[in-house]
mmCIF file of N, CA and C in Angstrom:
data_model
loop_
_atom_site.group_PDB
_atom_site.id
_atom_site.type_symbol
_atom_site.label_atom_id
_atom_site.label_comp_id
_atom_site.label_asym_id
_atom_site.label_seq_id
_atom_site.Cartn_x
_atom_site.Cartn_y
_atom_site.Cartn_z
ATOM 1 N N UNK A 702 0.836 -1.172 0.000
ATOM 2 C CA UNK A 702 0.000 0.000 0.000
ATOM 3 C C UNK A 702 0.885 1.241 0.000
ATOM 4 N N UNK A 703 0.662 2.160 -1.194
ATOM 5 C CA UNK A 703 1.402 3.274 -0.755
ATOM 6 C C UNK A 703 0.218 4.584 -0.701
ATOM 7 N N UNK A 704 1.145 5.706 -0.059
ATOM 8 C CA UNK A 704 0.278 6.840 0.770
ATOM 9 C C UNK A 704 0.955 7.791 -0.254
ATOM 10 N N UNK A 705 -0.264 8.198 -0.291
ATOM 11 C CA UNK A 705 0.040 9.608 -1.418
ATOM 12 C C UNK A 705 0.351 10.961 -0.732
ATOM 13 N N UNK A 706 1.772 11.087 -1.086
ATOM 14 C CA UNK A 706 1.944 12.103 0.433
ATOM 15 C C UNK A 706 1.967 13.755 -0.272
ATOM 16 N N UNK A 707 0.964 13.749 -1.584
ATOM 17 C CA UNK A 707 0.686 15.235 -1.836
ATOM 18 C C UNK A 707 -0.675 15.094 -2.484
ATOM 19 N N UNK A 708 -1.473 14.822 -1.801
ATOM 20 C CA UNK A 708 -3.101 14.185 -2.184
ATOM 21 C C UNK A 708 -3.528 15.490 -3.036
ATOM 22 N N UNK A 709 -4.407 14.990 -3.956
ATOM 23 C CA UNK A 709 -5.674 16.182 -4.527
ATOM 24 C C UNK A 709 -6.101 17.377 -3.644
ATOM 25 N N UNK A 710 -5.961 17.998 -3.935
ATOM 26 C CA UNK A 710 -7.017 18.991 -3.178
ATOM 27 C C UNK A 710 -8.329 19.153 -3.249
ATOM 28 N N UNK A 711 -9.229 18.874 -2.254
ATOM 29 C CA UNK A 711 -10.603 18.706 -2.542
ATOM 30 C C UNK A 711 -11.248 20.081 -3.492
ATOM 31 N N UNK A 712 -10.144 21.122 -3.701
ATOM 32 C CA UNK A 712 -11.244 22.222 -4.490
ATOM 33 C C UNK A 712 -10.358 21.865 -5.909
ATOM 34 N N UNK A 713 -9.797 21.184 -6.432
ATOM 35 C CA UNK A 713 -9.512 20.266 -7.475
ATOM 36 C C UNK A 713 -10.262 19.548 -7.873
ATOM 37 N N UNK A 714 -10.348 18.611 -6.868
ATOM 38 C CA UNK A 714 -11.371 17.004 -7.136
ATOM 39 C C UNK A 714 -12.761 17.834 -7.510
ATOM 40 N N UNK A 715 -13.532 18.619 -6.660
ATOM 41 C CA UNK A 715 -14.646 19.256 -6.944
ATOM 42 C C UNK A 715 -14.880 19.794 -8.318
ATOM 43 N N UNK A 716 -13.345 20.724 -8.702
ATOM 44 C CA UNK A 716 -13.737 21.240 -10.250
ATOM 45 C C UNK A 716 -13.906 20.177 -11.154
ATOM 46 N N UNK A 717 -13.186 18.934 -10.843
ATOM 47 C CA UNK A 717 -12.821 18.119 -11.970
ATOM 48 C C UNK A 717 -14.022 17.655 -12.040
ATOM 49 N N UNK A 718 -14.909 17.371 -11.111
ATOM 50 C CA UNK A 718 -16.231 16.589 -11.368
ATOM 51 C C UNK A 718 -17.020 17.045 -12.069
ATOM 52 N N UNK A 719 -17.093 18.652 -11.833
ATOM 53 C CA UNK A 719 -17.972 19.562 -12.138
ATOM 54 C C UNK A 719 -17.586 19.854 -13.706
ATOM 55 N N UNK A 720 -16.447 19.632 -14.181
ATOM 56 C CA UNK A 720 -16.279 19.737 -15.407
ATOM 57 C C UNK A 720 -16.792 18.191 -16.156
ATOM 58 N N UNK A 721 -16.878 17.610 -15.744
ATOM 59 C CA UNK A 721 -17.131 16.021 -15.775
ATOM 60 C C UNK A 721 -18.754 15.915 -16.010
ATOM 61 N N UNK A 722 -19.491 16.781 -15.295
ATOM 62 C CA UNK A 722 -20.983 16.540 -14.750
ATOM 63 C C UNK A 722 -21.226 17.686 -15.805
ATOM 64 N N UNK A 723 -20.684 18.694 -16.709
ATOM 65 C CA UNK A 723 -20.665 19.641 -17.470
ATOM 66 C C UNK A 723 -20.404 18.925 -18.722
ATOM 67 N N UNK A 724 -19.721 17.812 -18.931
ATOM 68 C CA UNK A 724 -19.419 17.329 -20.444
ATOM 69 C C UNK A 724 -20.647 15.795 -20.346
ATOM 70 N N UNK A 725 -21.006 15.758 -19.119
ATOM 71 C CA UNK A 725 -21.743 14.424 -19.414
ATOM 72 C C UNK A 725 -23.406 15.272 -19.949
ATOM 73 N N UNK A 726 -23.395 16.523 -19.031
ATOM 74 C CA UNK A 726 -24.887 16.905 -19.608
ATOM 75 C C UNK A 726 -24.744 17.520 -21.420
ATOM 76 N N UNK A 727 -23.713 18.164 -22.002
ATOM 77 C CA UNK A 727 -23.106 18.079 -23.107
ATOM 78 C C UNK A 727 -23.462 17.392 -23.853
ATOM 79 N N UNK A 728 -22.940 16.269 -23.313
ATOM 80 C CA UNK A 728 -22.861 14.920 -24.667
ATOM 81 C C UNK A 728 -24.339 14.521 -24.250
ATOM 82 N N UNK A 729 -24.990 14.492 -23.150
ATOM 83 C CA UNK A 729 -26.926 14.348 -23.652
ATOM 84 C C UNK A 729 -27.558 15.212 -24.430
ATOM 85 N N UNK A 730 -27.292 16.521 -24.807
ATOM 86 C CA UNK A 730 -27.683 17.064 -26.069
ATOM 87 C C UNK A 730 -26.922 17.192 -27.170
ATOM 88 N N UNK A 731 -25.965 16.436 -26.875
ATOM 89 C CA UNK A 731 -25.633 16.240 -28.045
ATOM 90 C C UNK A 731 -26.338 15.532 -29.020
ATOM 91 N N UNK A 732 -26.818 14.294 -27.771
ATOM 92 C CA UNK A 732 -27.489 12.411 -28.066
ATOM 93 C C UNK A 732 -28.886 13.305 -28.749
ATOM 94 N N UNK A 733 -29.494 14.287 -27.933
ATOM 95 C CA UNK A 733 -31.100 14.693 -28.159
ATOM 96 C C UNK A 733 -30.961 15.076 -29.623
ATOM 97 N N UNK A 734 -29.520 15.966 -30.167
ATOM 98 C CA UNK A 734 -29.186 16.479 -31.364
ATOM 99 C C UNK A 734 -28.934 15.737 -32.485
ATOM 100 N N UNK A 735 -28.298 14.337 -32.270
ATOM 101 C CA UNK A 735 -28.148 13.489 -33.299
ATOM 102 C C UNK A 735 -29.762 12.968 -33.441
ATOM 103 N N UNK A 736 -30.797 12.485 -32.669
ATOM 104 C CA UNK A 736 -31.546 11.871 -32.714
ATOM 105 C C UNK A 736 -32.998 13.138 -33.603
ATOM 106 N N UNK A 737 -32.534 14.690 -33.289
ATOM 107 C CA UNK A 737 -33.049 15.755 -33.584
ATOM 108 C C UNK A 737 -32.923 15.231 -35.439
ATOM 109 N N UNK A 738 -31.430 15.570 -35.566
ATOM 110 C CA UNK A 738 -31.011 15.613 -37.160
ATOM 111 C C UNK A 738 -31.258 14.206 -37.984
ATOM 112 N N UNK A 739 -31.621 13.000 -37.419
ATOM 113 C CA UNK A 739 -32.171 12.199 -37.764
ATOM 114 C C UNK A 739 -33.759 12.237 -38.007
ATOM 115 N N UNK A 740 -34.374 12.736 -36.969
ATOM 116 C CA UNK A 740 -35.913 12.574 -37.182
ATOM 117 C C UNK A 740 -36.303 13.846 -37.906
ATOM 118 N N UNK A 741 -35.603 14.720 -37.971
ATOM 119 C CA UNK A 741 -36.239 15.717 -38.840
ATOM 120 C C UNK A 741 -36.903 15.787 -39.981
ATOM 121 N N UNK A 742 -37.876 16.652 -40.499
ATOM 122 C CA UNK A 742 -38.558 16.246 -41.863
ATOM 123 C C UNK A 742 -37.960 17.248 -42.824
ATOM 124 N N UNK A 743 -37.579 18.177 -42.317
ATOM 125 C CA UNK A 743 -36.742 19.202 -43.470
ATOM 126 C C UNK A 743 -35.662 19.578 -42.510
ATOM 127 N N UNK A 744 -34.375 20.263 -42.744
ATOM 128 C CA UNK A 744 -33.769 20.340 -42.133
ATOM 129 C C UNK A 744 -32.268 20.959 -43.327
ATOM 130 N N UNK A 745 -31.525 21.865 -42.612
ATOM 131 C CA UNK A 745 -30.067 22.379 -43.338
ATOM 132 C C UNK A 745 -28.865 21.681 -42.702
ATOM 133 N N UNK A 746 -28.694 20.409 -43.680
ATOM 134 C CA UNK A 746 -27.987 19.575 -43.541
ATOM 135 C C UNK A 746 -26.550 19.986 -42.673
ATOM 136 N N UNK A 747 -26.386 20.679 -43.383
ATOM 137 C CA UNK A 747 -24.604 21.607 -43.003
ATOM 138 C C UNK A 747 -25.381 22.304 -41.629
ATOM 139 N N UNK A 748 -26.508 23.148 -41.267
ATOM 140 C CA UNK A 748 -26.314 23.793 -40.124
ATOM 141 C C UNK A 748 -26.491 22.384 -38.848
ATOM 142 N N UNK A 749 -27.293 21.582 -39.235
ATOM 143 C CA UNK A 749 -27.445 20.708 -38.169
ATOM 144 C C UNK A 749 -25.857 19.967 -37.983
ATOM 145 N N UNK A 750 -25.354 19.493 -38.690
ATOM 146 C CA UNK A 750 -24.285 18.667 -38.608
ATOM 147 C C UNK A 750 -23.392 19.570 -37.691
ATOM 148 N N UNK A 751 -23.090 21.223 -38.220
ATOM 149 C CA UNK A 751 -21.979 21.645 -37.802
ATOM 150 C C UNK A 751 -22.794 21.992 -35.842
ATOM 151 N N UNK A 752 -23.510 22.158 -35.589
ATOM 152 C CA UNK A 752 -24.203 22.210 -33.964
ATOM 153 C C UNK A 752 -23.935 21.048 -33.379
ATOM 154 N N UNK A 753 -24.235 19.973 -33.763
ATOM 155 C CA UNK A 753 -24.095 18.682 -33.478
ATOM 156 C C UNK A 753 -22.718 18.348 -33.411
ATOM 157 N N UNK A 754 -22.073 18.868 -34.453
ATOM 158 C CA UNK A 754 -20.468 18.071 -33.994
ATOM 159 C C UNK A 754 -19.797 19.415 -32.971
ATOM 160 N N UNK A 755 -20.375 20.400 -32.561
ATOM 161 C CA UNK A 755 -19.879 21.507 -31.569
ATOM 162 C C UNK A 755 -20.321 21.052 -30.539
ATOM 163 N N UNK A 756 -21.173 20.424 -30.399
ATOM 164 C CA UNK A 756 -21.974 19.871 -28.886
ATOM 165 C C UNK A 756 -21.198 18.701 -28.218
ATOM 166 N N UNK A 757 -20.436 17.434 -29.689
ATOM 167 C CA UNK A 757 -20.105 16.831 -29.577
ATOM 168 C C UNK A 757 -18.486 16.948 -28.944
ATOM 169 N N UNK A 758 -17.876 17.723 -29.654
ATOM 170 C CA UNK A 758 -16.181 18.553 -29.507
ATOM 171 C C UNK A 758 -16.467 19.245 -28.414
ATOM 172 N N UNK A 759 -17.436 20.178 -27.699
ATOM 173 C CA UNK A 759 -17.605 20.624 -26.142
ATOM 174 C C UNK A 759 -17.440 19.328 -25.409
ATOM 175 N N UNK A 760 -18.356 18.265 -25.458
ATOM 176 C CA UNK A 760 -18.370 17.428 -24.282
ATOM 177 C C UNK A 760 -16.844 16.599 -24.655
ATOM 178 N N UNK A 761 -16.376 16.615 -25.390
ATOM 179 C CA UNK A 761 -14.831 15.736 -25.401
ATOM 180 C C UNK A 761 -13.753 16.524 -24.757
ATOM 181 N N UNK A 762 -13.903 17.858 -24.908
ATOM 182 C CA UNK A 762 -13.238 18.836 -24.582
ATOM 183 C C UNK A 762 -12.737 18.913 -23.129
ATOM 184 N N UNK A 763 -14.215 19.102 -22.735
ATOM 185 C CA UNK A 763 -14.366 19.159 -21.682
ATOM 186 C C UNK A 763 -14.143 18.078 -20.214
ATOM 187 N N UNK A 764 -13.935 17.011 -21.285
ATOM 188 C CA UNK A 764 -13.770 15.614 -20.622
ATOM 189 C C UNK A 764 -12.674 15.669 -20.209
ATOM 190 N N UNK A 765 -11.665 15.894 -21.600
ATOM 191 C CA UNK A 765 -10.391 15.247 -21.533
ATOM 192 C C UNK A 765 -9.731 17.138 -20.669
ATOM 193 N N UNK A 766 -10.584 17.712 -20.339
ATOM 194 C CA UNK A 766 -9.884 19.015 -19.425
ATOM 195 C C UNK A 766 -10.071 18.484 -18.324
ATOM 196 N N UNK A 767 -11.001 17.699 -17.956
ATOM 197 C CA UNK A 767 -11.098 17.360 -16.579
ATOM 198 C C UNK A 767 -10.503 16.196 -16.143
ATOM 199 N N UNK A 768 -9.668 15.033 -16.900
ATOM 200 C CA UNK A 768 -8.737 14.228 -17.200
ATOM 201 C C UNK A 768 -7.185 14.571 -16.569
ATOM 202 N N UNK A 769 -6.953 15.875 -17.665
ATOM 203 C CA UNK A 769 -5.491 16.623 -17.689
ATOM 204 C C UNK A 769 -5.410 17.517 -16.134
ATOM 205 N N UNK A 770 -6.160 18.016 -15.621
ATOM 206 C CA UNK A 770 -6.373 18.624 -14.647
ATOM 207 C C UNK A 770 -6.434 17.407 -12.823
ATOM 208 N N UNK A 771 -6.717 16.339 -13.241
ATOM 209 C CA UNK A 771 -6.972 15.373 -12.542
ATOM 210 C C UNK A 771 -5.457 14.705 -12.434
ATOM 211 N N UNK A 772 -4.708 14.947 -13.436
ATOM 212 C CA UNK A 772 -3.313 14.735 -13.816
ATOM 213 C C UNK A 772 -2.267 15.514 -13.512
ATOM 214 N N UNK A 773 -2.892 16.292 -12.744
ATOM 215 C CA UNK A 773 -1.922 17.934 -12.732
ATOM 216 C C UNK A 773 -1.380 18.661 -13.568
ATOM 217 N N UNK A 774 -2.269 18.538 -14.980
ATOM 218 C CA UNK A 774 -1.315 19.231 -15.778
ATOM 219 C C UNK A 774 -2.050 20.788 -15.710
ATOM 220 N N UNK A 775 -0.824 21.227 -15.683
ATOM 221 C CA UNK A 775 -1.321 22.917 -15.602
ATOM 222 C C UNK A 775 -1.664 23.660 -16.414
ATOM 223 N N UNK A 776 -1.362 23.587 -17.947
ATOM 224 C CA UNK A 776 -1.718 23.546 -19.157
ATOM 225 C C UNK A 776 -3.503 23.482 -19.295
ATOM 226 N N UNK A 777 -4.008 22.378 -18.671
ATOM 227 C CA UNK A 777 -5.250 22.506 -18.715
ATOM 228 C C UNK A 777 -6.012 23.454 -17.864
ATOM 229 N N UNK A 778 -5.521 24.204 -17.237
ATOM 230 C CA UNK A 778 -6.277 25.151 -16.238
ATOM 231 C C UNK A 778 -7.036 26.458 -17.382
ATOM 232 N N UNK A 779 -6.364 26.623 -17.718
ATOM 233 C CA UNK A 779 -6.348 28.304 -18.250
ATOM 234 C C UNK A 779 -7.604 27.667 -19.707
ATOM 235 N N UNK A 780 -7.324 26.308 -20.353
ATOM 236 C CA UNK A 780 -8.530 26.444 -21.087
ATOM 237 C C UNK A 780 -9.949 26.038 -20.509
ATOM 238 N N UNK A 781 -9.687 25.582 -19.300
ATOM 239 C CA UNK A 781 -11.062 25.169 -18.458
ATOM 240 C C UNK A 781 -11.543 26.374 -18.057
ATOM 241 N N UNK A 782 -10.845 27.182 -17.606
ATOM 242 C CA UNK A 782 -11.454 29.031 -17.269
ATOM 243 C C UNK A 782 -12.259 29.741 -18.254
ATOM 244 N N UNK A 783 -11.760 29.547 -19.482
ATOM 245 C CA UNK A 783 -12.038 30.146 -20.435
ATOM 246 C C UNK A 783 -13.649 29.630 -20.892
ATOM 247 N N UNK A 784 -12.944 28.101 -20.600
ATOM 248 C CA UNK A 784 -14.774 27.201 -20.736
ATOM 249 C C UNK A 784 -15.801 27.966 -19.915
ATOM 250 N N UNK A 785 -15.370 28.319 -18.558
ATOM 251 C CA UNK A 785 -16.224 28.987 -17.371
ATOM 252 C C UNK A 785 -16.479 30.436 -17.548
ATOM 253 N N UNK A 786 -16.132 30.507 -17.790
ATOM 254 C CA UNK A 786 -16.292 32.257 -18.686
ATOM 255 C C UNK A 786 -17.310 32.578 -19.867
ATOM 256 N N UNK A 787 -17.246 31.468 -20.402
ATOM 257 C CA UNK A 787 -17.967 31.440 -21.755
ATOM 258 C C UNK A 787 -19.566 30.898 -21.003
ATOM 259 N N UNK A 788 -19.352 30.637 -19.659
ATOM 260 C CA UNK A 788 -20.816 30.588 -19.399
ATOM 261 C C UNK A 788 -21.884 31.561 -19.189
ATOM 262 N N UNK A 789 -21.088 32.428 -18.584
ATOM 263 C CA UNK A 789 -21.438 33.788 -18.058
ATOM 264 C C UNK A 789 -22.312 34.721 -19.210
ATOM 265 N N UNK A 790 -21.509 35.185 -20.948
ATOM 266 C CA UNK A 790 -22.809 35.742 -21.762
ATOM 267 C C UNK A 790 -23.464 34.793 -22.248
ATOM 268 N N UNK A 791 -23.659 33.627 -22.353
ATOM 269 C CA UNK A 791 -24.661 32.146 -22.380
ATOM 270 C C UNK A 791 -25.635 32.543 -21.258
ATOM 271 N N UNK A 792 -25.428 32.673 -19.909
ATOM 272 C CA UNK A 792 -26.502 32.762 -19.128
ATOM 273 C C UNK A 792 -27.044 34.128 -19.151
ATOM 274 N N UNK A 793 -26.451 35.152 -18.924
ATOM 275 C CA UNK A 793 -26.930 36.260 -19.340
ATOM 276 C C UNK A 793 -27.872 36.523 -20.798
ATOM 277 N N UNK A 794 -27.316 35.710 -21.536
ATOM 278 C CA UNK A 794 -28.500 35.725 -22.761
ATOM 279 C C UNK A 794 -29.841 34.750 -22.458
ATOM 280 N N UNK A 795 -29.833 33.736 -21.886
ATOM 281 C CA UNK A 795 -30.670 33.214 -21.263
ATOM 282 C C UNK A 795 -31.708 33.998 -20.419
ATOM 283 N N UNK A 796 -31.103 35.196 -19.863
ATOM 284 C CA UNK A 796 -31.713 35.606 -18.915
ATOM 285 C C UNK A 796 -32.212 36.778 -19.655
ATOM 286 N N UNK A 797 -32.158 37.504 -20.495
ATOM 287 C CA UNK A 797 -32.534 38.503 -21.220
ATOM 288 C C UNK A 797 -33.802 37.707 -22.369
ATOM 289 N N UNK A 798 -33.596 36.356 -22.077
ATOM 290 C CA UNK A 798 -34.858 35.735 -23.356
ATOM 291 C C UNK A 798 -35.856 35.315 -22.312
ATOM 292 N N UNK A 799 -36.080 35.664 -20.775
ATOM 293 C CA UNK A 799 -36.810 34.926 -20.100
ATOM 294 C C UNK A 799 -36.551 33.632 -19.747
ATOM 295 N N UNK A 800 -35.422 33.245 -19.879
ATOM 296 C CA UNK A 800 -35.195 31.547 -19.135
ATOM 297 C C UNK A 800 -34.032 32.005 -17.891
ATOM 298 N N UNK A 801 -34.523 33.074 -17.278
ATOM 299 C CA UNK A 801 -33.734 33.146 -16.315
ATOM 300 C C UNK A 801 -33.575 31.365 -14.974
ATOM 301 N N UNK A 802 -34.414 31.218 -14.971
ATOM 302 C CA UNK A 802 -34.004 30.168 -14.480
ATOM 303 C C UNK A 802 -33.189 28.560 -14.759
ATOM 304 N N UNK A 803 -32.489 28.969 -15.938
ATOM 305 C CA UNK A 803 -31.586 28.263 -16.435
ATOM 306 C C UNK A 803 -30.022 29.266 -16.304
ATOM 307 N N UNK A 804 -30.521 30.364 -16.788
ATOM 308 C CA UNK A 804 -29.276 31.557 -17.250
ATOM 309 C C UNK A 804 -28.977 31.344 -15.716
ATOM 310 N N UNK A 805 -29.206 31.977 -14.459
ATOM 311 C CA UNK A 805 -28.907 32.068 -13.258
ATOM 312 C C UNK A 805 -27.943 31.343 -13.083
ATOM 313 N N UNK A 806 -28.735 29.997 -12.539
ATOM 314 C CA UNK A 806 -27.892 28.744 -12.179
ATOM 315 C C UNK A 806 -26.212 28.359 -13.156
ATOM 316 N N UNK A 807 -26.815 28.774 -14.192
ATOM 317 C CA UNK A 807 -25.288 28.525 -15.470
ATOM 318 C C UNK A 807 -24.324 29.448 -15.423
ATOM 319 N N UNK A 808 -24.426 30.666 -14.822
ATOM 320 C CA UNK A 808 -23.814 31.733 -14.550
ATOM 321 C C UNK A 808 -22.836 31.211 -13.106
ATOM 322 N N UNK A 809 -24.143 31.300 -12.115
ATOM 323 C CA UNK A 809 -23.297 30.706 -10.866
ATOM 324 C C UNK A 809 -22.402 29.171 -11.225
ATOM 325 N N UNK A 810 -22.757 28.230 -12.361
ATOM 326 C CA UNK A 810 -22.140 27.188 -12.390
ATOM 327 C C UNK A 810 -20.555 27.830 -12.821
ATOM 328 N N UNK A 811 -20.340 28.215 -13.769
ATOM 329 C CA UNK A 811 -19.119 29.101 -14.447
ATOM 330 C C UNK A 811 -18.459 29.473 -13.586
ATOM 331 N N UNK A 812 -18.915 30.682 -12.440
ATOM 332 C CA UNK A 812 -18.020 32.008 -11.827
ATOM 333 C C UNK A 812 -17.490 30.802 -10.667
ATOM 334 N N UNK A 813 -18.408 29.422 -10.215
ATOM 335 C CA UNK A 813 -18.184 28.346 -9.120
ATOM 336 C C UNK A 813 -17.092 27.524 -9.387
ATOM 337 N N UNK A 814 -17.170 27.263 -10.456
ATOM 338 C CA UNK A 814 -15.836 26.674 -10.954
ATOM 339 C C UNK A 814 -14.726 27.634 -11.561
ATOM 340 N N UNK A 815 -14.476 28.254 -12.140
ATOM 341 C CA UNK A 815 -13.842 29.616 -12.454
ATOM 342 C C UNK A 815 -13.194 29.216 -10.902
ATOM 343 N N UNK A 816 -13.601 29.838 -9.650
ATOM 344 C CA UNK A 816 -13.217 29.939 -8.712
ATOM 345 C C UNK A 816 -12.350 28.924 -8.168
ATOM 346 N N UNK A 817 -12.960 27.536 -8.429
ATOM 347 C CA UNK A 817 -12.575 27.046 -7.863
ATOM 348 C C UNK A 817 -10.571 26.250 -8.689
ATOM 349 N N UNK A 818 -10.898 26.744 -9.936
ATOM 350 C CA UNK A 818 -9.503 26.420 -10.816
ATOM 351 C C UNK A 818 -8.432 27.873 -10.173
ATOM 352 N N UNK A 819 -9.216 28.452 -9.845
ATOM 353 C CA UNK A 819 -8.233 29.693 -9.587
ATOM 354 C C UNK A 819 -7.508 29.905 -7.728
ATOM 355 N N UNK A 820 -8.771 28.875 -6.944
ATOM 356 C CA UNK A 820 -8.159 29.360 -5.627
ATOM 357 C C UNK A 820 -6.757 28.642 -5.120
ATOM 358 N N UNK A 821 -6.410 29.139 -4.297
ATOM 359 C CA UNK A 821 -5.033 28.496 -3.683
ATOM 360 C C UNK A 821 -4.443 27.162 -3.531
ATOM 361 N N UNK A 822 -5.579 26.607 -2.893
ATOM 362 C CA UNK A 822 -5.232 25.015 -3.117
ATOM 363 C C UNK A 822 -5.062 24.264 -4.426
ATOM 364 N N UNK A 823 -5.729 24.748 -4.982
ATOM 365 C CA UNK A 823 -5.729 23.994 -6.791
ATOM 366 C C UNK A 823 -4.176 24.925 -7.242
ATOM 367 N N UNK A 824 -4.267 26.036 -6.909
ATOM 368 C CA UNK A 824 -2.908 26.682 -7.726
ATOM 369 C C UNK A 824 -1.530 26.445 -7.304
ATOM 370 N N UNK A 825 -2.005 25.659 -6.263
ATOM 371 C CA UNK A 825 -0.170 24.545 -5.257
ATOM 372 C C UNK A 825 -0.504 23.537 -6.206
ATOM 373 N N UNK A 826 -1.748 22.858 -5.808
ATOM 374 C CA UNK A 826 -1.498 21.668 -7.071
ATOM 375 C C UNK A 826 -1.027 21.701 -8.160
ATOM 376 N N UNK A 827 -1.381 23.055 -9.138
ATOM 377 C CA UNK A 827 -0.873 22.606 -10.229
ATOM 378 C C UNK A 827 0.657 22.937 -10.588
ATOM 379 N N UNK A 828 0.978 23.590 -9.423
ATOM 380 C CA UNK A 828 2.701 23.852 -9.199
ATOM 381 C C UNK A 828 2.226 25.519 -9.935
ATOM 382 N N UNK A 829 1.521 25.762 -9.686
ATOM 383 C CA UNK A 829 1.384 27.581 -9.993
ATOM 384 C C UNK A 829 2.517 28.742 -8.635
ATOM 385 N N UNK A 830 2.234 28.035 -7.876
ATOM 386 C CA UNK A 830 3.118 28.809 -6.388
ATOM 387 C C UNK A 830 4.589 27.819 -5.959
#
């Protein structure tokens, strides 16, 4: 048995999930999107395909960030932020069309993780200090 004598940091382990629980809901609209561009009765071949394979390249993305990050690589920090950032005018547009109660929550999901790639414990982990 060996002891891991520089363990995860639980505000690590937390982002990584959360990026994890972010590419698994992803790749279910992605699934709703392939099954969309299949049952359709008319449809713009090229616009559906190219949504569908962006839905698809988010949730891989996002996987293999929460992989590299789980790995300590530090490299993956700065494009997982950027992912969390990009939630923020997503929910704000949400919230200006009346689905504030999606926009909200997706906003706080972003700035929650954002935070949590950026605070102290994760930034020893990734050898940032």
């Amino acid at each position: 048995m060996t002891i891991d004598s520089d363990p995860i940091p639980v505000t690590l382990r937390w982002a990584v999930r959360l990026l994890w629980a972010e590419a698994a809901v992803v790749g279910l609209i992605a699934v709703w999107l392939i099954w969309a561009d299949l049952t359709a009765t008319r449809t713009d071949l090229l616009a559906a395909l190219l949504v569908t394979g962006f839905a698809i390249g988010a949730a891989v993305v996002l996987w293999a960030l929460g992989r590299a990050l789980l790995r300590r690589q530090a490299g993956a920090r700065a494009p997982a932020i950027v992912l969390q950032l990009m939630l923020l005018p997503i929910g704000w547009f949400m919230i200006q069309a009346g689905l504030g109660w999606l926009g909200v929550p997706l906003m706080a999901l972003g700035l929650g993780v954002g935070w949590l790639l950026v605070c102290p414990p994760t930034t020893r982990a990734l050898g940032f200090q």
